[in-house]
Amino acid sequence: MLLEVNDLAVAFGGVQALDLEYFSLEDKELRVVIGPNGAGKSTFMDILCGKTQPDRGTVRFREHSITGLTEVQIAELGIGRKFQQPSVFPGLTVFDNMVLAARMKKDVFSSLFFKMTGEFKDKVHAMAERVGLENVLQQPAGALSHGQKQWLEIAIVVLQDPQLLLIDEPAAGMSDRETEKTGELLLGLAEQHGVIVIEHDMHFVKQIANRLVSVLVNGKLLMEGSFEEVRNDQRVIDCYLGRANAQLEKV
Amino acid sequence: MLKAKSSSKLATLLFVLFFAVALPAGHWLGIVSVNTISLWGRYFCFAIAALGIDLVWGYTGIMSMCQAFFFCLGGYCMGMHLLLKATALQGQELPAFMVWNNITELPFFWQPFNGFVPALLLSLLVPAVVAFVIGYFVFKSRIKGVYMAIITQALALAMYLLFLRNETKLGGTNGLTNFKTLLGLDLYAPGVKVGLYFVAFGMLCLAYVACRKIVGSKFGKILQAIRDSEPRVGYTAYRVLHYKLAVFVAAAVLAGVAGMLYVPQTGIITPGRMDVKASVEMLMWVALGGRGRLKGAIIGALLVNCLYSFCTSLFPEGWLFILGLLYVLTVLYFDKGFLGLLELLFKAKRLKIAESIKQKAKSHQGGYKYSRQ
């Protein structure tokens, strides 16, 4: 078991943002989390990556309890987070963005005396090719398009070589072609890493949901199942997609 | 791109040649007075402190308003040594201000400053340790942005008030003065003044090269990353606290070096050098010169101080208005400072030349076609 969550709860100003009884993820599993706005999806990821501290509950990652750890300690343990709003280093080049992210010793002195090796460069170039950024390596990251920033952030997270990737709405603001490419990328990543993806776009969910989809509603887990099961579940249709059910019928 | 690099190299070379050769040569030929030389020597000290501000503010985005305090810590350490030497030279046991304040024996914290080497080391160590302690608590509490500016400003004020007091045993309002010799050399001899000028210039070059190395390293990239997107740096497994602390201490040490070199050249250090205004002025040098560029910090410090000397002798009342106007103009129109403005002008000129070459080529081509027809 890569990740195991028990009785996790957090409230913001009296609103129960998350109240999750149980959640678990196998090694190298890709899980899609869906749910209406305010269902607690991003809050869930915030807790997993140390941005938010839960009110109660336990999160075990590779047999380590990670509640109460700082974001740096959690990142060191091997959880990488891609945010909903792309969070890259806009003032640095795409290349430097990736160099900074890559797994290595990250204390002050190692950084001060870091020497670039050819092998390391190849690693960055290989990653750039994987996310389709090989032609913009010397551009400042701030000048990239929204979709490219999303990919850069995914590259940043993957280069940290985490066992668990938390990917928050990777396809937001992408064209259909880009979305499909992102899906392929995520499926490829899931061969080596555990991945949790939050997504709204049902076409995209259908493309990447190779095992289970978890549905969160009002901070609680409504159900877990394959994409087909979730899609046909009346409760999901009712509370998540509304009565009109427009989006599901299209798929 | 290549051209821009080589022209910037040329400018650097000219800068070094001017201050290392031309200005001292002018002095030896009798054109430049020793006071002018000494004045520039002091400006170099300011430029060293400005480099530190640029590291902290320009590159890391931390608005530290107590750089002048660190500058004075270095300065006071050197000043204490110089004063003890001067006192001994006059055959007295205690500096005059202590006698006036009824202090009967040398306070314990004055003792280490009898030796030159300990004083030298302490003028680096004291700012470093103080910066470490301040930085640790401020950065640990994740104080950022304007709050950082306010806290460091308050600290600078508190320290200023502390140094003003006679009970601090550091000379109070009058500070430390009446220095005589440094390593046995007469501080008022022109040769020594020129020597100190060279030492200050050498230190400025050394500080610049060191900062260049820091900024160019992966460490420097992380500083910029902290400035642009601090949370992401944390999620990328860098301990932001350590990095901020490292750069804050490095800047304090630079300020300490600067203060240490400043005092023997000026012959006095008072709490006035560390009031809030002094720190704000240091930020202004960097902002006016070009924040986030090491050369910008140096140019800013030299230029503003140069201008200060000019203006205060021509129209003493107007200086603050001029500085304020320059600052407002910089903030409104040239956020990359003087250096950014220069580059913009050069770029425009280059583009114009490129354009004219293109047009010439076109008209030439056109002419050729015409003649064929």
XYZ file of C-alpha atoms in Angstrom:
624
model
C 0.000 0.000 0.000
C 1.475 3.348 -1.065
C -0.995 5.620 0.687
C -3.523 4.955 3.395
C -5.814 7.591 4.861
C -8.014 7.051 7.905
C -10.700 9.329 9.293
C -9.194 12.486 7.830
C -11.031 15.714 8.597
C -10.435 19.424 8.301
C -12.805 22.353 8.676
C -12.346 25.939 7.603
C -14.281 28.432 9.678
C -16.974 25.937 10.596
C -17.326 24.489 7.101
C -16.372 20.830 7.008
C -14.107 20.874 3.960
C -13.082 17.263 4.239
C -14.337 14.286 6.240
C -12.805 11.232 4.669
C -13.282 7.879 6.382
C -10.906 5.809 4.346
C -8.856 6.196 1.217
C -6.036 4.058 -0.085
C -3.830 3.874 -3.108
C -1.730 0.982 -4.375
C 1.793 1.431 -5.663
C 1.793 2.464 -9.334
C -1.940 3.023 -9.335
C -3.571 5.890 -11.161
C -6.621 7.184 -9.334
C -8.916 9.867 -10.601
C -10.776 11.947 -8.025
C -13.868 13.744 -9.226
C -16.522 15.734 -7.452
C -18.429 19.003 -7.689
C -16.845 22.325 -6.741
C -16.121 22.540 -3.039
C -16.138 18.783 -2.601
C -12.746 18.891 -0.860
C -10.619 17.472 -3.650
C -7.946 20.149 -3.581
C -8.113 20.294 0.210
C -7.382 16.569 0.235
C -4.257 17.161 -1.848
C -3.300 20.144 0.305
C -3.208 17.850 3.313
C -1.275 15.155 1.477
C 1.452 17.603 0.461
C 1.669 19.441 3.782
C 0.076 22.712 2.735
C -2.813 22.247 5.153
C -2.769 20.485 8.510
C -5.780 18.239 9.196
C -7.906 18.619 12.341
C -7.799 14.885 12.917
C -6.996 11.630 11.197
C -3.959 9.800 9.926
C -2.198 9.728 6.600
C 0.316 6.945 6.128
C 2.611 7.129 3.137
C 4.943 4.162 2.650
C 4.422 3.310 6.328
C 5.404 6.833 7.456
C 2.848 8.995 9.158
C 2.997 12.312 7.343
C 0.546 14.393 9.326
C 2.394 17.209 11.049
C 5.368 17.100 8.691
C 6.425 20.185 6.756
C 6.021 20.381 2.997
C 9.785 19.927 2.582
C 9.814 16.740 4.651
C 6.854 15.380 2.714
C 8.499 16.247 -0.593
C 11.630 14.462 0.591
C 9.608 11.383 1.461
C 8.428 11.292 -2.126
C 5.178 13.152 -2.678
C 5.111 15.695 -5.508
C 2.308 18.157 -6.093
C 1.104 19.904 -9.203
C -1.244 22.749 -8.361
C -4.439 23.821 -10.034
C -2.894 27.173 -10.937
C 0.408 26.306 -12.616
C 3.143 27.078 -10.103
C 6.511 27.320 -11.805
C 9.429 29.739 -11.452
C 8.478 32.412 -14.008
C 11.767 34.338 -13.867
C 13.959 31.319 -14.618
C 14.385 29.546 -17.925
C 12.504 26.336 -18.552
C 15.819 24.512 -18.333
C 16.642 26.015 -14.929
C 13.151 25.240 -13.702
C 13.780 21.592 -14.410
C 17.329 21.628 -13.004
C 16.079 23.028 -9.715
C 13.378 20.416 -9.446
C 15.459 17.342 -10.186
C 16.160 14.941 -7.376
C 19.496 15.670 -5.699
C 20.928 16.982 -2.462
C 19.104 20.209 -1.799
C 20.949 21.823 1.087
C 22.587 25.236 0.753
C 26.149 24.033 0.255
C 25.303 21.414 -2.350
C 23.454 24.105 -4.288
C 26.313 26.567 -3.987
C 28.822 24.080 -5.386
C 26.558 22.263 -7.805
C 28.262 21.336 -11.068
C 26.262 20.534 -14.153
C 27.178 17.179 -15.668
C 26.442 15.935 -19.162
C 24.436 13.065 -17.737
C 22.285 15.476 -15.786
C 21.735 17.640 -18.839
C 20.600 14.571 -20.791
C 18.127 13.772 -18.048
C 16.611 17.246 -18.265
C 16.512 17.123 -22.061
C 14.838 13.723 -21.995
C 12.181 15.075 -19.655
C 11.720 18.180 -21.802
C 11.108 15.973 -24.803
C 8.640 13.878 -22.877
C 6.504 16.931 -22.099
C 7.136 18.596 -25.449
C 9.160 21.547 -24.182
C 12.467 20.726 -25.883
C 12.284 23.783 -28.151
C 11.633 26.343 -25.428
C 14.271 25.276 -22.909
C 16.026 28.642 -22.912
C 12.857 30.729 -22.661
C 11.758 32.154 -19.326
C 9.001 30.001 -17.901
C 6.824 33.068 -17.447
C 6.626 33.439 -21.235
C 5.112 29.990 -21.795
C 1.498 29.409 -22.754
C -0.874 28.137 -20.087
C -0.743 24.592 -21.421
C 3.043 24.636 -21.580
C 3.194 25.858 -17.996
C 1.004 22.940 -16.975
C 3.416 20.550 -18.664
C 6.409 22.280 -17.167
C 4.918 21.897 -13.732
C 4.268 18.219 -14.382
C 7.890 17.904 -15.512
C 9.046 19.668 -12.343
C 7.073 17.278 -10.198
C 8.179 14.181 -12.097
C 11.856 15.202 -12.018
C 11.688 15.112 -8.229
C 11.170 11.407 -8.774
C 8.394 11.019 -6.204
C 6.590 7.758 -5.545
C 3.302 9.626 -5.447
C 2.255 12.367 -7.833
C -0.640 14.623 -6.916
C -1.943 16.225 -10.082
C -4.610 18.904 -9.686
C -6.621 19.625 -12.857
C -3.867 19.066 -15.399
C -6.095 19.603 -18.421
C -7.604 22.925 -17.356
C -7.215 25.478 -20.134
C -5.854 22.983 -22.636
C -7.057 22.281 -26.158
C -8.466 18.818 -26.958
C -5.223 17.788 -28.601
C -3.186 18.972 -25.621
C -5.570 17.296 -23.207
C -5.157 13.980 -24.974
C -1.399 14.320 -24.914
C -1.524 15.085 -21.206
C -3.599 11.950 -20.698
C -1.013 9.839 -22.473
C 1.693 11.430 -20.361
C -0.144 10.634 -17.128
C -0.791 7.044 -18.172
C 2.912 6.708 -18.929
C 3.810 8.156 -15.525
C 1.486 5.734 -13.770
C 3.703 2.887 -14.961
C 6.373 4.037 -12.534
C 4.612 6.197 -9.956
C 1.453 6.260 -7.923
C -0.699 9.065 -9.318
C -3.777 10.863 -8.009
C -5.459 13.124 -10.537
C -8.235 15.615 -9.860
C -10.202 16.374 -12.975
C -13.507 17.776 -14.191
C -13.307 17.027 -17.883
C -15.208 13.746 -18.330
C -13.618 12.896 -21.679
C -10.274 13.216 -20.038
C -11.350 11.130 -17.047
C -12.554 8.428 -19.396
C -9.203 8.438 -21.153
C -7.066 8.093 -18.044
C -9.256 6.183 -15.556
C -7.682 2.778 -16.033
C -8.720 1.418 -12.649
C -10.719 3.305 -10.079
C -12.455 6.638 -9.900
C -13.239 8.133 -6.478
C -16.141 10.516 -6.126
C -15.980 13.139 -3.401
C -19.080 15.058 -2.400
C -19.203 17.577 0.448
C -15.908 16.321 1.773
C -17.084 12.716 1.968
C -16.295 9.770 -0.238
C -19.483 8.969 -2.111
C -18.263 5.933 -3.997
C -15.341 4.298 -5.705
C -15.499 2.249 -8.860
C -14.524 1.970 -12.472
C -15.382 4.816 -14.790
C -18.385 2.907 -16.128
C -19.700 2.165 -12.637
C -19.313 5.734 -11.524
C -20.858 7.047 -14.689
C -23.933 4.885 -14.282
C -24.381 5.324 -10.555
C -27.573 7.202 -9.845
C -26.221 8.917 -6.728
C -23.271 10.290 -8.658
C -25.497 11.456 -11.426
C -27.771 13.132 -8.911
C -25.317 14.913 -6.728
C -22.385 15.501 -8.964
C -23.735 16.074 -12.393
C -27.095 17.497 -11.507
C -30.452 16.444 -12.801
C -29.792 17.534 -16.341
C -26.928 15.082 -16.547
C -25.707 16.763 -19.678
C -22.053 16.000 -19.389
C -22.393 12.265 -18.818
C -24.788 11.756 -21.670
C -22.322 13.231 -24.063
C -19.621 10.725 -23.180
C 23.369 38.981 -28.052
C 27.092 38.435 -28.495
C 27.550 42.120 -29.174
C 25.682 43.088 -26.035
C 27.888 40.791 -23.990
C 31.119 42.146 -25.413
C 30.024 45.760 -24.963
C 29.148 45.031 -21.347
C 32.595 43.477 -20.909
C 34.171 46.557 -22.421
C 32.230 48.773 -20.024
C 33.420 46.700 -17.072
C 37.008 46.945 -18.274
C 36.728 50.714 -18.673
C 35.213 50.953 -15.199
C 38.082 49.023 -13.638
C 40.725 50.914 -15.636
C 39.248 54.256 -14.671
C 39.216 53.594 -10.938
C 42.341 51.432 -10.707
C 44.574 53.429 -13.036
C 43.190 56.735 -14.272
C 41.940 58.202 -11.006
C 45.064 57.344 -8.928
C 47.244 58.488 -11.847
C 45.335 61.761 -11.855
C 46.118 62.095 -8.177
C 49.821 61.461 -8.672
C 49.866 63.986 -11.501
C 48.289 66.478 -9.139
C 44.943 66.832 -10.963
C 42.812 64.873 -8.483
C 42.942 65.819 -4.814
C 43.466 63.226 -2.129
C 40.054 64.113 -0.737
C 38.392 63.105 -3.983
C 40.289 59.835 -3.913
C 39.202 59.211 -0.344
C 35.620 60.126 -1.222
C 35.539 57.480 -3.948
C 37.100 55.014 -1.544
C 34.112 55.540 0.719
C 31.680 55.204 -2.170
C 33.197 51.806 -2.932
C 32.281 50.765 0.610
C 28.694 51.828 -0.007
C 28.737 49.855 -3.239
C 29.848 46.726 -1.359
C 26.935 47.121 1.055
C 24.630 47.721 -1.914
C 25.753 44.402 -3.430
C 24.488 42.736 -0.274
C 21.120 44.483 -0.587
C 20.888 43.381 -4.171
C 21.427 39.758 -3.154
C 18.745 39.945 -0.493
C 16.252 42.258 -2.155
C 16.953 42.153 -5.873
C 17.531 38.429 -6.167
C 15.641 36.910 -3.249
C 12.867 39.470 -2.936
C 13.350 40.072 0.782
C 13.014 43.761 1.562
C 15.564 44.156 4.328
C 15.669 47.621 5.841
C 18.518 47.103 8.286
C 21.511 46.800 6.002
C 22.917 50.076 7.354
C 22.814 48.548 10.825
C 25.049 45.678 9.707
C 27.236 48.222 7.959
C 27.637 50.035 11.271
C 28.325 46.847 13.195
C 31.339 46.269 10.956
C 32.193 49.938 11.252
C 31.968 50.046 15.034
C 34.148 46.951 15.372
C 36.881 48.593 13.337
C 36.243 51.931 15.062
C 36.716 50.370 18.501
C 40.065 48.978 17.445
C 41.209 52.285 15.953
C 40.105 54.206 19.029
C 41.928 51.860 21.396
C 45.085 52.236 19.327
C 44.736 56.024 19.300
C 44.187 56.044 23.063
C 47.257 53.930 23.657
C 49.264 56.213 21.380
C 48.327 59.172 23.541
C 49.428 57.252 26.589
C 45.953 57.115 28.091
C 44.236 54.085 29.477
C 40.670 54.774 28.411
C 39.121 56.526 25.418
C 38.152 60.094 26.279
C 34.387 59.546 26.100
C 34.626 56.811 28.742
C 36.471 59.125 31.075
C 33.703 61.716 30.670
C 31.118 59.074 31.429
C 32.917 58.005 34.612
C 33.807 54.567 33.309
C 36.836 53.416 35.232
C 37.931 50.356 33.347
C 37.624 49.100 29.801
C 34.270 47.267 29.378
C 34.698 43.543 28.724
C 33.366 43.716 25.174
C 36.026 46.261 24.277
C 38.842 43.928 25.306
C 39.092 41.784 22.130
C 39.455 44.874 19.958
C 42.989 45.596 21.117
C 44.402 43.374 18.392
C 43.997 44.124 14.695
C 43.303 40.570 13.587
C 40.615 39.907 16.219
C 38.995 43.254 15.344
C 39.069 42.327 11.669
C 37.486 38.946 12.291
C 34.914 40.369 14.679
C 33.811 42.999 12.187
C 32.806 40.099 9.936
C 31.609 37.786 12.667
C 29.434 40.214 14.629
C 27.210 41.225 11.677
C 27.036 37.574 10.619
C 25.910 36.338 14.031
C 23.435 39.190 14.562
C 21.991 38.649 11.072
C 21.735 34.936 11.741
C 19.771 35.427 14.947
C 17.448 38.067 13.468
C 17.024 36.125 10.252
C 16.326 32.877 12.022
C 13.372 34.217 13.962
C 12.001 36.385 11.175
C 12.203 33.736 8.459
C 11.156 30.928 10.767
C 7.920 32.808 11.443
C 7.527 33.116 7.661
C 7.412 36.876 7.772
C 7.358 38.209 4.247
C 6.886 41.223 2.059
C 5.913 44.472 3.677
C 5.945 42.937 7.160
C 9.579 42.029 6.679
C 10.290 45.624 5.710
C 8.474 46.944 8.782
C 10.157 44.569 11.215
C 13.663 45.204 9.920
C 12.965 48.922 9.909
C 11.767 48.788 13.508
C 14.859 46.824 14.383
C 17.105 49.377 12.723
C 15.389 52.112 14.728
C 15.700 50.180 17.986
C 19.380 49.569 17.410
C 19.892 53.208 16.488
C 18.311 54.278 19.770
C 20.406 51.735 21.645
C 23.643 53.003 20.127
C 22.636 56.595 20.905
C 22.676 55.867 24.631
C 25.807 56.506 26.649
C 25.064 53.385 28.685
C 25.818 51.267 25.641
C 29.434 52.431 26.117
C 29.953 52.974 22.426
C 30.283 56.720 22.449
C 26.595 57.620 22.320
C 25.525 60.332 19.877
C 29.093 61.310 19.074
C 30.061 57.794 18.117
C 33.703 56.873 17.818
C 36.234 59.291 16.387
C 39.738 60.752 16.793
C 41.410 57.767 15.193
C 45.130 58.078 14.569
C 46.721 55.002 13.080
C 45.907 51.707 11.420
C 48.587 49.033 11.795
C 50.955 51.827 12.776
C 50.249 53.828 9.627
C 49.104 57.427 9.942
C 45.480 57.555 8.755
C 45.851 61.176 7.658
C 48.845 60.615 5.404
C 47.878 60.935 1.713
C 49.726 57.718 0.877
C 47.678 55.766 3.416
C 44.471 57.303 2.102
C 45.303 56.225 -1.435
C 46.244 52.802 -0.080
C 42.863 52.479 1.632
C 41.231 53.585 -1.605
C 42.929 50.692 -3.388
C 41.970 48.245 -0.656
C 38.344 49.372 -0.874
C 38.347 49.099 -4.661
C 39.974 45.687 -4.498
C 37.366 44.539 -2.005
C 34.590 45.864 -4.220
C 35.948 43.872 -7.168
C 36.355 40.804 -4.988
C 32.825 41.194 -3.583
C 31.464 41.598 -7.087
C 33.201 38.449 -8.320
C 32.006 36.511 -5.265
C 28.413 37.734 -5.742
C 28.652 36.905 -9.445
C 29.621 33.342 -8.476
C 26.803 33.118 -5.944
C 24.199 34.459 -8.349
C 25.357 32.247 -11.191
C 25.331 29.070 -9.112
C 22.356 26.854 -8.540
C 22.066 28.540 -5.156
C 21.496 31.847 -6.948
C 18.821 30.305 -9.124
C 17.052 29.100 -6.011
C 17.163 32.611 -4.578
C 15.391 33.874 -7.681
C 12.955 30.996 -7.453
C 12.167 32.041 -3.868
C 11.528 35.574 -5.097
C 9.201 34.422 -7.860
C 7.360 31.508 -6.335
C 8.292 30.710 -2.765
C 5.748 27.931 -2.063
C 6.904 25.982 -5.105
C 10.467 26.040 -3.778
C 9.242 24.365 -0.594
C 7.275 21.719 -2.489
C 10.421 21.075 -4.546
C 12.068 20.013 -1.244
C 14.299 23.045 -0.659
C 14.361 24.387 2.885
C 13.519 27.991 2.117
C 14.493 29.065 5.649
C 18.083 27.909 5.144
C 18.413 29.690 1.835
C 16.971 32.955 3.089
C 19.157 32.769 6.162
C 22.261 32.086 4.081
C 21.700 35.037 1.790
C 20.718 37.330 4.661
C 23.914 36.489 6.524
C 25.992 36.843 3.351
C 24.549 40.317 2.825
C 25.265 41.256 6.448
C 28.870 40.135 6.058
C 29.204 42.251 2.918
C 27.824 45.197 4.868
C 30.256 44.422 7.679
C 33.208 44.419 5.279
C 31.979 47.695 3.854
C 31.627 49.323 7.283
C 35.018 48.052 8.361
C 36.667 49.666 5.308
C 34.579 52.819 5.605
C 35.574 53.828 9.125
C 39.352 54.248 8.684
C 38.683 56.337 5.566
C 36.081 58.590 7.175
C 37.656 58.858 10.595
C 34.322 58.702 12.397
C 31.376 56.368 12.940
C 28.214 57.563 14.654
C 24.754 56.075 15.167
C 23.586 58.473 12.433
C 25.000 56.001 9.902
C 22.543 53.331 11.021
C 19.290 55.241 11.357
C 16.296 54.175 9.333
C 17.003 56.766 6.676
C 20.434 55.283 6.007
C 18.993 51.847 5.319
C 16.236 53.236 3.126
C 18.829 55.207 1.183
C 20.767 52.007 0.576
C 17.645 50.415 -0.883
C 17.241 53.468 -3.086
C 20.752 53.116 -4.481
C 19.912 49.615 -5.597
C 16.504 50.566 -6.956
C 17.923 53.514 -8.901
C 20.887 51.552 -10.235
C 18.957 48.480 -11.276
C 17.543 45.944 -8.875
C 18.304 42.301 -9.499
C 21.530 43.148 -11.327
C 24.823 43.226 -9.468
C 26.225 45.943 -11.682
C 23.074 47.931 -11.078
C 23.714 47.938 -7.332
C 27.278 49.190 -7.796
C 26.336 51.840 -10.342
C 23.441 52.959 -8.175
C 25.545 53.338 -5.048
C 28.325 55.225 -6.852
C 26.021 57.407 -8.918
C 23.666 58.455 -6.135
C 26.520 59.260 -3.765
C 28.333 61.157 -6.499
C 25.173 63.107 -7.198
C 24.749 63.681 -3.478
C 28.184 65.292 -3.243
C 27.452 67.482 -6.241
C 23.989 68.549 -5.239
C 24.689 69.195 -1.588
C 27.491 71.566 -2.538
C 25.471 73.304 -5.264
C 22.018 73.510 -3.677
C 22.052 71.851 -0.258
C 18.322 72.321 0.322
C 17.291 70.531 -2.846
C 19.011 67.185 -2.488
C 16.168 65.239 -0.907
C 13.765 66.579 -3.525
C 16.066 65.483 -6.303
C 16.520 62.024 -4.786
C 12.761 61.708 -4.270
C 12.035 62.772 -7.826
C 14.566 60.293 -9.194
C 13.057 57.551 -7.091
C 9.510 58.300 -8.216
C 10.627 58.398 -11.841
C 12.395 55.069 -11.425
C 9.411 53.415 -9.828
C 7.013 54.806 -12.419
C 8.967 54.466 -15.639
C 12.233 52.575 -15.257
C 11.630 49.706 -12.899
C 14.913 48.200 -14.053
C 16.764 51.298 -12.912
C 19.568 53.188 -14.564
C 21.162 50.042 -15.928
C 17.887 48.968 -17.496
C 17.521 52.412 -19.052
C 21.027 52.253 -20.523
C 20.344 48.861 -22.010
C 17.063 50.035 -23.436
C 18.811 52.941 -25.159
C 21.559 50.691 -26.512
C 19.012 48.185 -27.733
C 16.998 50.874 -29.485
C 20.145 52.138 -31.132
C 21.149 48.663 -32.247
C 17.705 48.016 -33.624
C 17.869 51.281 -35.549
C 21.210 50.307 -37.047
C 19.929 46.853 -37.920
C 16.867 48.451 -39.496
C 18.891 50.866 -41.558
C 21.133 48.044 -42.775
C 18.078 46.066 -43.746
C 16.610 49.015 -45.600
C 19.856 49.670 -47.379
C 19.978 46.043 -48.445
C 16.390 46.272 -49.643
C 16.887 49.431 -51.640
C 20.006 47.908 -53.066
C 18.095 44.819 -54.092
C 15.334 46.963 -55.536
C 17.832 48.923 -57.540
C 19.263 45.732 -58.916
C 15.880 44.509 -60.045
C 15.150 47.826 -61.578
C 18.299 47.801 -63.580
C 17.512 44.296 -64.827
C 14.227 45.424 -66.152
